[in-house]
mmCIF file of C-alpha atoms in Angstrom:
data_model
loop_
_atom_site.group_PDB
_atom_site.id
_atom_site.type_symbol
_atom_site.label_atom_id
_atom_site.label_comp_id
_atom_site.label_asym_id
_atom_site.label_seq_id
_atom_site.Cartn_x
_atom_site.Cartn_y
_atom_site.Cartn_z
ATOM 1 C CA MET A 123 9.472 -24.335 16.274
ATOM 2 C CA THR A 124 9.130 -20.276 17.357
ATOM 3 C CA GLU A 125 6.580 -18.996 20.683
ATOM 4 C CA LEU A 126 3.915 -17.385 19.305
ATOM 5 C CA VAL A 127 2.971 -14.106 20.723
ATOM 6 C CA GLY A 128 0.472 -14.341 23.731
ATOM 7 C CA LEU A 129 -2.907 -12.081 24.172
ATOM 8 C CA ASP A 130 -1.014 -10.838 27.096
ATOM 9 C CA ASP A 131 2.362 -9.611 25.343
ATOM 10 C CA VAL A 132 -0.390 -7.607 23.478
ATOM 11 C CA ARG A 133 -2.198 -6.610 26.482
ATOM 12 C CA ALA A 134 1.199 -5.348 28.195
ATOM 13 C CA ALA A 135 2.018 -3.572 24.815
ATOM 14 C CA ARG A 136 -0.561 -1.083 24.822
ATOM 15 C CA LYS A 137 -0.022 0.321 28.153
ATOM 16 C CA LEU A 138 3.671 1.116 27.438
ATOM 17 C CA LEU A 139 1.706 2.813 24.750
ATOM 18 C CA ALA A 140 -0.711 4.866 26.631
ATOM 19 C CA GLY A 141 -0.443 8.239 26.013
ATOM 20 C CA VAL A 142 2.588 7.679 22.933
ATOM 21 C CA ILE A 143 0.341 6.612 20.042
ATOM 22 C CA ARG A 144 -3.092 7.408 19.009
ATOM 23 C CA THR A 145 -6.390 5.077 18.798
ATOM 24 C CA THR A 146 -6.749 5.699 15.695
ATOM 25 C CA PRO A 147 -9.915 5.902 14.258
ATOM 26 C CA MET A 148 -12.903 4.094 12.245
ATOM 27 C CA GLU A 149 -15.248 5.445 9.727
ATOM 28 C CA PRO A 150 -17.153 4.094 7.881
ATOM 29 C CA SER A 151 -17.223 3.284 3.636
ATOM 30 C CA ARG A 152 -20.068 3.737 1.712
ATOM 31 C CA PRO A 153 -18.761 2.550 -1.853
ATOM 32 C CA LEU A 154 -17.253 -0.703 -0.071
ATOM 33 C CA SER A 155 -20.815 -1.627 1.939
ATOM 34 C CA ALA A 156 -23.012 -1.011 -0.984
ATOM 35 C CA ALA A 157 -20.419 -3.303 -2.697
ATOM 36 C CA LEU A 158 -20.208 -6.214 -0.119
ATOM 37 C CA GLY A 159 -23.656 -5.459 0.149
ATOM 38 C CA GLY A 160 -22.981 -4.889 4.741
ATOM 39 C CA PRO A 161 -21.180 -2.905 6.527
ATOM 40 C CA THR A 162 -17.842 -1.846 6.122
ATOM 41 C CA TRP A 163 -15.385 0.152 8.031
ATOM 42 C CA LEU A 164 -12.046 1.874 7.560
ATOM 43 C CA LYS A 165 -9.331 1.397 10.472
ATOM 44 C CA CYS A 166 -7.393 5.182 9.962
ATOM 45 C CA GLU A 167 -3.543 3.677 10.539
ATOM 46 C CA ASN A 168 -2.790 6.152 8.477
ATOM 47 C CA VAL A 169 -3.535 8.843 10.401
ATOM 48 C CA GLN A 170 -0.847 7.237 13.462
ATOM 49 C CA ARG A 171 1.406 9.115 14.653
ATOM 50 C CA ALA A 172 4.250 9.382 11.624
ATOM 51 C CA GLY A 173 1.580 8.222 9.952
ATOM 52 C CA SER A 174 1.946 4.198 9.819
ATOM 53 C CA TYR A 175 0.812 1.745 12.385
ATOM 54 C CA LYS A 176 4.586 1.327 12.917
ATOM 55 C CA VAL A 177 5.392 3.706 15.626
ATOM 56 C CA ARG A 178 3.133 1.135 17.902
ATOM 57 C CA GLY A 179 5.703 -1.687 17.063
ATOM 58 C CA ALA A 180 8.673 0.570 17.311
ATOM 59 C CA TYR A 181 8.057 1.937 20.643
ATOM 60 C CA VAL A 182 7.402 -1.395 22.334
ATOM 61 C CA ARG A 183 10.714 -2.885 20.949
ATOM 62 C CA ILE A 184 12.712 0.802 21.853
ATOM 63 C CA SER A 185 11.048 1.187 25.243
ATOM 64 C CA ARG A 186 11.969 -2.343 26.700
ATOM 65 C CA LEU A 187 15.665 -1.676 26.032
ATOM 66 C CA SER A 188 17.760 -1.552 28.753
ATOM 67 C CA ALA A 189 19.985 1.827 29.794
ATOM 68 C CA ALA A 190 23.196 0.197 28.287
ATOM 69 C CA GLU A 191 21.272 -0.926 25.277
ATOM 70 C CA ARG A 192 19.913 2.849 24.732
ATOM 71 C CA GLU A 193 23.480 4.195 25.423
ATOM 72 C CA ARG A 194 24.535 2.158 21.941
ATOM 73 C CA GLY A 195 21.781 3.510 20.170
ATOM 74 C CA VAL A 196 19.140 1.175 17.687
ATOM 75 C CA VAL A 197 19.249 0.695 13.791
ATOM 76 C CA ALA A 198 17.127 -0.332 11.936
ATOM 77 C CA ALA A 199 15.749 -0.708 7.909
ATOM 78 C CA SER A 200 13.599 0.338 6.028
ATOM 79 C CA ALA A 201 11.853 1.875 2.989
ATOM 80 C CA GLY A 202 9.858 3.977 5.110
ATOM 81 C CA ASN A 203 7.384 3.508 7.654
ATOM 82 C CA HIS A 204 9.305 1.589 10.093
ATOM 83 C CA ALA A 205 12.161 4.280 9.700
ATOM 84 C CA GLN A 206 9.490 7.114 10.621
ATOM 85 C CA GLY A 207 8.384 5.094 13.641
ATOM 86 C CA VAL A 208 11.880 3.577 14.669
ATOM 87 C CA ALA A 209 12.520 7.633 14.623
ATOM 88 C CA LEU A 210 9.983 8.969 16.753
ATOM 89 C CA ALA A 211 10.315 6.297 19.230
ATOM 90 C CA ALA A 212 13.601 6.768 19.448
ATOM 91 C CA GLY A 213 13.476 10.160 20.141
ATOM 92 C CA LEU A 214 10.567 9.229 22.763
ATOM 93 C CA VAL A 215 12.132 7.353 25.041
ATOM 94 C CA GLY A 216 15.949 8.954 24.378
ATOM 95 C CA THR A 217 18.262 6.766 22.499
ATOM 96 C CA HIS A 218 19.986 7.702 18.841
ATOM 97 C CA ALA A 219 18.669 6.002 15.625
ATOM 98 C CA THR A 220 20.334 5.326 12.830
ATOM 99 C CA VAL A 221 18.289 3.915 9.943
ATOM 100 C CA PHE A 222 19.316 2.205 6.647
ATOM 101 C CA MET A 223 16.920 2.933 3.689
ATOM 102 C CA PRO A 224 16.905 1.981 0.078
ATOM 103 C CA VAL A 225 19.094 4.475 -1.816
ATOM 104 C CA ASN A 226 15.469 4.841 -4.572
ATOM 105 C CA ALA A 227 12.710 5.379 -1.199
ATOM 106 C CA PRO A 228 10.533 8.345 -1.548
ATOM 107 C CA LEU A 229 11.918 11.237 -0.389
ATOM 108 C CA PRO A 230 9.581 12.535 1.543
ATOM 109 C CA LYS A 231 10.060 9.596 3.623
ATOM 110 C CA VAL A 232 14.060 10.518 3.786
ATOM 111 C CA ALA A 233 13.018 13.901 4.350
ATOM 112 C CA ALA A 234 10.336 13.070 7.353
ATOM 113 C CA THR A 235 12.895 10.102 9.117
ATOM 114 C CA LYS A 236 15.569 12.925 9.488
ATOM 115 C CA GLY A 237 13.223 15.302 11.153
ATOM 116 C CA TYR A 238 12.171 13.029 13.788
ATOM 117 C CA GLY A 239 15.472 13.051 14.777
ATOM 118 C CA ALA A 240 17.662 9.792 13.441
ATOM 119 C CA GLN A 241 20.848 9.658 10.822
ATOM 120 C CA VAL A 242 19.936 7.990 7.442
ATOM 121 C CA GLU A 243 21.927 6.196 5.326
ATOM 122 C CA LEU A 244 21.248 4.867 1.846
ATOM 123 C CA ALA A 245 22.471 1.110 1.093
ATOM 124 C CA GLY A 246 20.473 -1.320 -1.591
ATOM 125 C CA ASN A 247 17.759 -1.097 -3.590
ATOM 126 C CA THR A 248 15.364 -2.880 -1.406
ATOM 127 C CA VAL A 249 14.529 -3.190 1.987
ATOM 128 C CA ASP A 250 16.283 -6.597 2.276
ATOM 129 C CA GLU A 251 19.394 -5.539 1.391
ATOM 130 C CA SER A 252 18.916 -2.352 3.428
ATOM 131 C CA LEU A 253 18.760 -4.644 6.518
ATOM 132 C CA VAL A 254 21.610 -6.605 5.437
ATOM 133 C CA ALA A 255 23.642 -3.142 5.643
ATOM 134 C CA ALA A 256 21.712 -2.861 9.271
ATOM 135 C CA HIS A 257 23.058 -6.114 10.634
ATOM 136 C CA THR A 258 26.590 -5.322 9.568
ATOM 137 C CA TYR A 259 25.974 -1.237 10.887
ATOM 138 C CA ALA A 260 24.743 -3.570 14.022
ATOM 139 C CA GLU A 261 27.627 -5.933 14.476
ATOM 140 C CA ARG A 262 30.078 -3.049 13.483
ATOM 141 C CA THR A 263 28.769 -0.444 16.893
ATOM 142 C CA GLY A 264 27.116 -2.510 19.377
ATOM 143 C CA ALA A 265 23.655 -0.681 17.690
ATOM 144 C CA VAL A 266 20.523 -2.959 18.446
ATOM 145 C CA LEU A 267 18.437 -4.106 15.589
ATOM 146 C CA ILE A 268 14.849 -2.717 15.758
ATOM 147 C CA HIS A 269 13.645 -5.054 12.998
ATOM 148 C CA PRO A 270 10.683 -3.673 11.258
ATOM 149 C CA PHE A 271 8.781 -7.587 12.166
ATOM 150 C CA ASP A 272 10.448 -10.144 12.965
ATOM 151 C CA HIS A 273 10.792 -9.301 16.966
ATOM 152 C CA PRO A 274 7.817 -10.690 19.491
ATOM 153 C CA ASP A 275 7.765 -7.151 20.883
ATOM 154 C CA VAL A 276 7.204 -5.774 17.294
ATOM 155 C CA ILE A 277 4.719 -8.109 16.851
ATOM 156 C CA ALA A 278 2.745 -7.528 20.156
ATOM 157 C CA GLY A 279 2.711 -3.916 19.831
ATOM 158 C CA GLN A 280 1.099 -4.153 16.184
ATOM 159 C CA GLY A 281 -1.220 -6.726 17.721
ATOM 160 C CA THR A 282 -3.069 -3.616 19.643
ATOM 161 C CA VAL A 283 -4.551 -2.152 16.243
ATOM 162 C CA ALA A 284 -6.651 -5.397 16.562
ATOM 163 C CA LEU A 285 -7.663 -4.403 20.449
ATOM 164 C CA GLU A 286 -8.795 -1.366 18.984
ATOM 165 C CA ILE A 287 -10.547 -3.026 16.336
ATOM 166 C CA LEU A 288 -12.759 -5.117 18.699
ATOM 167 C CA GLU A 289 -13.307 -2.493 21.075
ATOM 168 C CA GLN A 290 -14.501 -0.327 18.381
ATOM 169 C CA CYS A 291 -16.277 -2.520 16.151
ATOM 170 C CA PRO A 292 -17.184 -5.879 18.123
ATOM 171 C CA GLU A 293 -19.867 -7.792 15.737
ATOM 172 C CA VAL A 294 -16.559 -7.530 13.324
ATOM 173 C CA LYS A 295 -16.659 -10.973 11.381
ATOM 174 C CA THR A 296 -13.507 -9.973 8.648
ATOM 175 C CA ILE A 297 -10.516 -8.181 9.348
ATOM 176 C CA ILE A 298 -8.312 -7.761 5.952
ATOM 177 C CA THR A 299 -5.418 -5.911 6.045
ATOM 178 C CA GLY A 300 -1.861 -5.673 3.842
ATOM 179 C CA VAL A 301 1.241 -8.437 4.531
ATOM 180 C CA GLY A 302 4.896 -7.103 3.680
ATOM 181 C CA GLY A 303 6.796 -8.858 6.587
ATOM 182 C CA GLY A 304 3.784 -10.592 8.597
ATOM 183 C CA GLY A 305 3.976 -7.962 11.247
ATOM 184 C CA LEU A 306 0.757 -6.199 11.194
ATOM 185 C CA ILE A 307 -1.140 -9.457 10.857
ATOM 186 C CA SER A 308 0.733 -11.626 12.956
ATOM 187 C CA GLY A 309 0.082 -9.324 15.675
ATOM 188 C CA MET A 310 -3.606 -8.702 15.236
ATOM 189 C CA ALA A 311 -4.438 -12.440 14.545
ATOM 190 C CA VAL A 312 -2.911 -13.007 17.880
ATOM 191 C CA VAL A 313 -5.786 -10.898 19.550
ATOM 192 C CA ALA A 314 -8.851 -11.639 17.465
ATOM 193 C CA LYS A 315 -8.256 -15.710 17.517
ATOM 194 C CA ALA A 316 -8.118 -15.077 21.655
ATOM 195 C CA LEU A 317 -10.640 -12.595 21.965
ATOM 196 C CA ARG A 318 -12.923 -13.557 18.803
ATOM 197 C CA PRO A 319 -11.589 -16.859 17.081
ATOM 198 C CA ASP A 320 -15.056 -16.995 14.296
ATOM 199 C CA VAL A 321 -13.187 -13.430 13.239
ATOM 200 C CA ARG A 322 -11.722 -14.514 9.746
ATOM 201 C CA ILE A 323 -8.051 -12.646 9.138
ATOM 202 C CA ILE A 324 -6.673 -12.403 5.560
ATOM 203 C CA GLY A 325 -3.922 -10.575 4.417
ATOM 204 C CA VAL A 326 -3.050 -9.312 1.359
ATOM 205 C CA GLN A 327 0.266 -9.004 -0.963
ATOM 206 C CA ALA A 328 0.627 -7.328 -4.561
ATOM 207 C CA ALA A 329 1.201 -9.693 -6.766
ATOM 208 C CA GLY A 330 4.579 -8.226 -7.913
ATOM 209 C CA ALA A 331 6.291 -8.915 -3.985
ATOM 210 C CA ALA A 332 4.062 -11.802 -2.779
ATOM 211 C CA ALA A 333 6.752 -13.498 -0.524
ATOM 212 C CA PHE A 334 4.161 -15.776 1.732
ATOM 213 C CA PRO A 335 2.080 -18.080 -0.733
ATOM 214 C CA PRO A 336 5.264 -19.195 -1.779
ATOM 215 C CA SER A 337 6.505 -19.887 1.522
ATOM 216 C CA LEU A 338 3.096 -21.141 2.698
ATOM 217 C CA VAL A 339 3.337 -23.888 0.538
ATOM 218 C CA ALA A 340 6.832 -24.607 0.865
ATOM 219 C CA GLY A 341 6.186 -24.896 4.678
ATOM 220 C CA GLU A 342 9.093 -22.423 5.673
ATOM 221 C CA PRO A 343 9.570 -19.124 4.625
ATOM 222 C CA VAL A 344 11.503 -18.331 0.633
ATOM 223 C CA ARG A 345 12.263 -15.875 -0.391
ATOM 224 C CA LEU A 346 11.884 -14.622 -3.499
ATOM 225 C CA PRO A 347 14.538 -13.844 -6.127
ATOM 226 C CA ALA A 348 12.891 -10.636 -7.237
ATOM 227 C CA PHE A 349 9.894 -8.256 -6.377
ATOM 228 C CA SER A 350 8.395 -5.259 -7.640
ATOM 229 C CA THR A 351 5.759 -3.309 -6.708
ATOM 230 C CA ILE A 352 4.238 0.384 -6.635
ATOM 231 C CA ALA A 353 3.107 -0.922 -2.699
ATOM 232 C CA ASP A 354 7.109 -0.003 -1.390
ATOM 233 C CA GLY A 355 5.495 -0.234 2.009
ATOM 234 C CA ILE A 356 5.243 -4.413 1.991
ATOM 235 C CA ALA A 357 7.907 -5.138 -0.616
ATOM 236 C CA VAL A 358 9.533 -7.883 1.318
ATOM 237 C CA GLY A 359 11.088 -10.986 -0.116
ATOM 238 C CA ARG A 360 11.544 -13.284 2.468
ATOM 239 C CA PRO A 361 8.582 -13.990 6.177
ATOM 240 C CA GLY A 362 10.120 -13.758 8.904
ATOM 241 C CA GLU A 363 11.119 -16.751 10.702
ATOM 242 C CA ILE A 364 8.719 -15.320 14.189
ATOM 243 C CA THR A 365 5.987 -14.046 11.682
ATOM 244 C CA PHE A 366 5.820 -16.687 9.482
ATOM 245 C CA ASN A 367 4.954 -19.093 12.038
ATOM 246 C CA HIS A 368 1.991 -16.760 13.010
ATOM 247 C CA VAL A 369 0.589 -16.756 9.796
ATOM 248 C CA ARG A 370 0.219 -20.191 9.261
ATOM 249 C CA LYS A 371 -1.256 -20.697 12.762
ATOM 250 C CA LEU A 372 -3.126 -17.779 12.866
ATOM 251 C CA VAL A 373 -4.230 -15.936 9.709
ATOM 252 C CA ASP A 374 -7.108 -17.919 7.817
ATOM 253 C CA GLU A 375 -5.654 -16.687 4.174
ATOM 254 C CA ILE A 376 -3.832 -14.243 1.961
ATOM 255 C CA VAL A 377 -4.641 -13.570 -1.225
ATOM 256 C CA THR A 378 -2.859 -10.871 -4.044
ATOM 257 C CA VAL A 379 -4.013 -8.219 -5.780
ATOM 258 C CA SER A 380 -2.523 -6.235 -9.334
ATOM 259 C CA GLU A 381 -1.043 -2.947 -9.793
ATOM 260 C CA GLU A 382 -4.126 -1.911 -11.230
ATOM 261 C CA ASP A 383 -6.018 -3.121 -8.283
ATOM 262 C CA ILE A 384 -4.351 -1.151 -6.051
ATOM 263 C CA SER A 385 -4.440 2.023 -7.960
ATOM 264 C CA ARG A 386 -7.999 1.393 -8.579
ATOM 265 C CA ALA A 387 -7.918 1.044 -4.245
ATOM 266 C CA LEU A 388 -6.172 4.667 -3.873
ATOM 267 C CA LEU A 389 -8.486 6.158 -6.498
ATOM 268 C CA MET A 390 -11.475 5.203 -4.465
ATOM 269 C CA LEU A 391 -10.088 6.344 -0.858
ATOM 270 C CA LEU A 392 -8.992 9.330 -2.431
ATOM 271 C CA GLU A 393 -12.291 10.348 -3.890
ATOM 272 C CA ARG A 394 -15.070 9.037 -2.668
ATOM 273 C CA GLY A 395 -13.257 8.544 1.305
ATOM 274 C CA LYS A 396 -11.114 11.512 1.809
ATOM 275 C CA GLN A 397 -8.395 9.667 2.624
ATOM 276 C CA VAL A 398 -4.672 9.973 1.656
ATOM 277 C CA VAL A 399 -3.647 6.236 1.937
ATOM 278 C CA GLU A 400 -0.155 4.862 0.640
ATOM 279 C CA PRO A 401 -0.178 1.630 -2.030
ATOM 280 C CA ALA A 402 0.829 -0.506 0.750
ATOM 281 C CA GLY A 403 -1.684 0.962 2.756
ATOM 282 C CA ALA A 404 -4.576 0.214 0.653
ATOM 283 C CA VAL A 405 -4.376 -3.054 -0.577
ATOM 284 C CA GLY A 406 -6.748 -4.794 1.849
ATOM 285 C CA VAL A 407 -9.072 -2.214 0.238
ATOM 286 C CA ALA A 408 -8.619 -3.263 -3.306
ATOM 287 C CA ALA A 409 -8.935 -7.032 -2.656
ATOM 288 C CA LEU A 410 -12.419 -5.794 -1.132
ATOM 289 C CA LEU A 411 -12.960 -4.106 -4.253
ATOM 290 C CA ALA A 412 -11.604 -6.250 -6.879
ATOM 291 C CA GLY A 413 -13.633 -9.657 -5.975
ATOM 292 C CA VAL A 414 -10.869 -11.935 -5.160
ATOM 293 C CA VAL A 415 -11.549 -12.708 -1.612
ATOM 294 C CA GLU A 416 -14.978 -13.729 -0.127
ATOM 295 C CA VAL A 417 -15.687 -12.056 2.952
ATOM 296 C CA GLU A 418 -18.386 -12.241 5.576
ATOM 297 C CA THR A 419 -19.517 -8.509 7.116
ATOM 298 C CA PRO A 420 -18.991 -6.240 9.147
ATOM 299 C CA VAL A 421 -15.520 -5.826 7.631
ATOM 300 C CA VAL A 422 -12.613 -4.051 8.614
ATOM 301 C CA ALA A 423 -9.811 -2.280 6.110
ATOM 302 C CA VAL A 424 -7.225 -1.372 7.781
ATOM 303 C CA LEU A 425 -5.297 1.629 6.437
ATOM 304 C CA SER A 426 -2.181 0.635 7.332
ATOM 305 C CA GLY A 427 0.045 3.955 6.398
ATOM 306 C CA GLY A 428 -0.525 7.113 4.738
ATOM 307 C CA ASN A 429 2.958 8.129 3.817
ATOM 308 C CA ILE A 430 2.204 8.529 0.051
ATOM 309 C CA ASP A 431 5.173 10.418 -2.215
ATOM 310 C CA PRO A 432 3.296 13.922 -3.975
ATOM 311 C CA LEU A 433 4.592 12.970 -7.062
ATOM 312 C CA LEU A 434 4.150 9.071 -6.730
ATOM 313 C CA MET A 435 -0.013 10.108 -6.358
ATOM 314 C CA MET A 436 -0.044 12.084 -9.206
ATOM 315 C CA ARG A 437 1.218 9.046 -11.074
ATOM 316 C CA VAL A 438 -1.295 6.574 -9.383
ATOM 317 C CA ILE A 439 -4.438 9.107 -9.411
ATOM 318 C CA GLU A 440 -3.895 8.912 -13.063
ATOM 319 C CA HIS A 441 -3.322 5.362 -13.274
ATOM 320 C CA GLY A 442 -6.037 4.285 -11.314
ATOM 321 C CA LEU A 443 -8.874 6.658 -13.483
ATOM 322 C CA ALA A 444 -6.989 4.823 -16.428
ATOM 323 C CA ALA A 445 -7.773 1.794 -14.743
ATOM 324 C CA ALA A 446 -11.281 2.446 -13.917
ATOM 325 C CA GLY A 447 -12.144 3.561 -17.918
ATOM 326 C CA ARG A 448 -11.898 7.319 -16.709
ATOM 327 C CA TYR A 449 -8.759 8.616 -18.368
ATOM 328 C CA LEU A 450 -8.287 7.356 -22.044
ATOM 329 C CA ARG A 451 -4.299 7.926 -23.836
ATOM 330 C CA VAL A 452 -5.701 6.815 -27.692
ATOM 331 C CA THR A 453 -3.735 7.481 -31.168
ATOM 332 C CA VAL A 454 -6.032 8.523 -34.075
ATOM 333 C CA ARG A 455 -5.363 8.443 -37.517
ATOM 334 C CA CYS A 456 -6.903 10.802 -39.842
ATOM 335 C CA SER A 457 -6.316 12.805 -43.193
ATOM 336 C CA ASP A 458 -4.002 15.359 -43.311
ATOM 337 C CA ARG A 459 -6.492 18.467 -44.507
ATOM 338 C CA PRO A 460 -7.101 21.488 -42.815
ATOM 339 C CA GLY A 461 -9.237 21.736 -40.227
ATOM 340 C CA GLN A 462 -9.496 18.158 -39.750
ATOM 341 C CA LEU A 463 -7.976 18.311 -35.918
ATOM 342 C CA ALA A 464 -10.177 20.726 -34.882
ATOM 343 C CA SER A 465 -13.243 18.535 -36.532
ATOM 344 C CA LEU A 466 -11.305 15.687 -34.276
ATOM 345 C CA LEU A 467 -12.181 18.048 -30.767
ATOM 346 C CA SER A 468 -15.562 19.030 -31.766
ATOM 347 C CA GLN A 469 -16.538 15.952 -32.076
ATOM 348 C CA ILE A 470 -14.444 14.412 -28.553
ATOM 349 C CA ALA A 471 -16.287 17.558 -27.198
ATOM 350 C CA GLU A 472 -19.668 16.683 -28.457
ATOM 351 C CA HIS A 473 -19.296 13.929 -26.062
ATOM 352 C CA ARG A 474 -18.662 15.800 -23.097
ATOM 353 C CA ALA A 475 -15.381 14.069 -22.651
ATOM 354 C CA ASN A 476 -12.302 16.605 -21.773
ATOM 355 C CA VAL A 477 -8.856 16.367 -23.585
ATOM 356 C CA VAL A 478 -6.487 16.938 -21.176
ATOM 357 C CA ASP A 479 -3.096 16.927 -23.948
ATOM 358 C CA VAL A 480 -2.448 16.344 -27.288
ATOM 359 C CA GLU A 481 -0.161 15.548 -29.808
ATOM 360 C CA HIS A 482 -0.121 16.337 -33.725
ATOM 361 C CA GLN A 483 2.816 14.456 -35.437
ATOM 362 C CA ARG A 484 3.034 13.643 -39.292
ATOM 363 C CA ALA A 485 6.598 12.191 -38.908
ATOM 364 C CA ASN A 486 5.641 8.151 -38.037
ATOM 365 C CA PRO A 487 7.001 6.422 -40.846
ATOM 366 C CA HIS A 488 3.867 4.429 -40.755
ATOM 367 C CA LEU A 489 1.845 6.748 -41.560
ATOM 368 C CA SER A 490 -0.014 6.735 -45.124
ATOM 369 C CA LEU A 491 1.055 9.858 -47.531
ATOM 370 C CA GLY A 492 -1.543 12.204 -46.309
ATOM 371 C CA GLU A 493 -2.679 10.692 -43.457
ATOM 372 C CA VAL A 494 -1.599 12.224 -39.467
ATOM 373 C CA GLU A 495 -1.677 10.984 -36.224
ATOM 374 C CA VAL A 496 -2.837 12.352 -33.433
ATOM 375 C CA ALA A 497 -2.227 11.174 -30.004
ATOM 376 C CA LEU A 498 -4.820 12.476 -27.040
ATOM 377 C CA SER A 499 -5.534 11.889 -23.363
ATOM 378 C CA VAL A 500 -8.655 12.001 -22.514
ATOM 379 C CA GLU A 501 -11.140 12.169 -19.590
ATOM 380 C CA THR A 502 -14.016 10.576 -19.694
ATOM 381 C CA ARG A 503 -16.721 9.651 -17.003
ATOM 382 C CA GLY A 504 -16.443 5.819 -16.787
ATOM 383 C CA VAL A 505 -15.860 2.845 -19.338
ATOM 384 C CA GLU A 506 -19.414 2.715 -20.608
ATOM 385 C CA HIS A 507 -18.465 6.768 -21.707
ATOM 386 C CA SER A 508 -15.306 5.867 -22.807
ATOM 387 C CA ASP A 509 -16.627 3.105 -25.081
ATOM 388 C CA THR A 510 -19.082 5.249 -26.756
ATOM 389 C CA LEU A 511 -16.614 7.861 -27.495
ATOM 390 C CA ILE A 512 -14.333 5.138 -29.043
ATOM 391 C CA SER A 513 -17.449 3.737 -31.044
ATOM 392 C CA ALA A 514 -18.433 6.864 -32.530
ATOM 393 C CA LEU A 515 -15.368 7.783 -33.686
ATOM 394 C CA ARG A 516 -14.387 5.006 -35.467
ATOM 395 C CA ALA A 517 -18.182 4.907 -36.816
ATOM 396 C CA SER A 518 -16.886 8.595 -38.353
ATOM 397 C CA GLY A 519 -14.182 6.824 -40.222
ATOM 398 C CA TYR A 520 -11.260 7.534 -37.763
ATOM 399 C CA GLN A 521 -8.677 5.137 -37.149
ATOM 400 C CA VAL A 522 -8.299 4.357 -32.995
ATOM 401 C CA VAL A 523 -5.870 2.634 -31.959
ATOM 402 C CA PHE A 524 -5.242 2.576 -27.994
ATOM 403 C CA ALA A 525 -1.561 3.103 -26.232
ATOM 404 C CA ALA A 526 -0.621 0.030 -25.523
ATOM 405 C CA GLU A 527 -1.425 -0.936 -29.314
ATOM 406 C CA ALA A 528 0.128 2.067 -30.699
#
């Protein structure tokens, strides 16, 4: 059994990080507080240096390397956040970093990693595949592998987030955070269970990349045969050996959320909380909004990262609006006669819905002679407004089909 990281290890890491990282703010969330019936806070690691908590563990690990190890340089694998954390930490310590990233890694994360001075190599379609390439590079060159989560120094560094949480919100009853390989939740659980054993520690994984639930059932780390999620920062196919032991012993519960849940959370954080958060950083909030876990307030949800590709943000916002019932994509079939389109659009306007996009089509072979199909993208004020609009259109004789049914 691998020995667990201890509270003293985390406190020592905090001393190393003094003057290197920033103590990130704790912001209240009115929407979540109202939904949960008690105080809910957001720990904003999305505004940490390099855009996520990852720099904490990376700096602790790299700063403890010997002079000879620093001379050989470091190597890492990451979809983006660990990459930036390693690149920044390596620059601060004075060593060279090579980072392997998936070929589909978001371009802003690749550019930011290069901007911190690292050499970026694209390899594999997942972090797991990039990690294999990083191991090979380390064996060939002698560079020191900085694992994204499965190392005591990394876990200790990430655990400093919980030290701040307990100081900023001493009355906290529940801490919830996203989980990929398990480094962050392992470190936080070490601190919480040592100082406040009554605090519940809850981890959240994307349903499409949830390796911890089957691993906990099996009693050992289990590799997923395949995984996919918009939350690339926690898209890890297998828990670490060290982190698995921490989670099994110290974490109270692991739950999962859907892509729709994540989209709703990102939209709420942006719209109501004015927080730019990446999908992986929003899964804790997603679990609270979706009600997939029962929590005791005060609750602290960790926003673990804010490095989101603007193009992904555009898609997520649209997806989140649709999931919240505020963005409709429907197809309306009606008779093909002059003025029919104008009449349809006028009726939508009368219900104070906003038409974003219109596509008028006569060539669909499924249409009857004299019938036309109009594909519409419409903004509404929510589910009730959407239902009212659809009912009104159908009452007027229009055949309305949702995009997924068309």
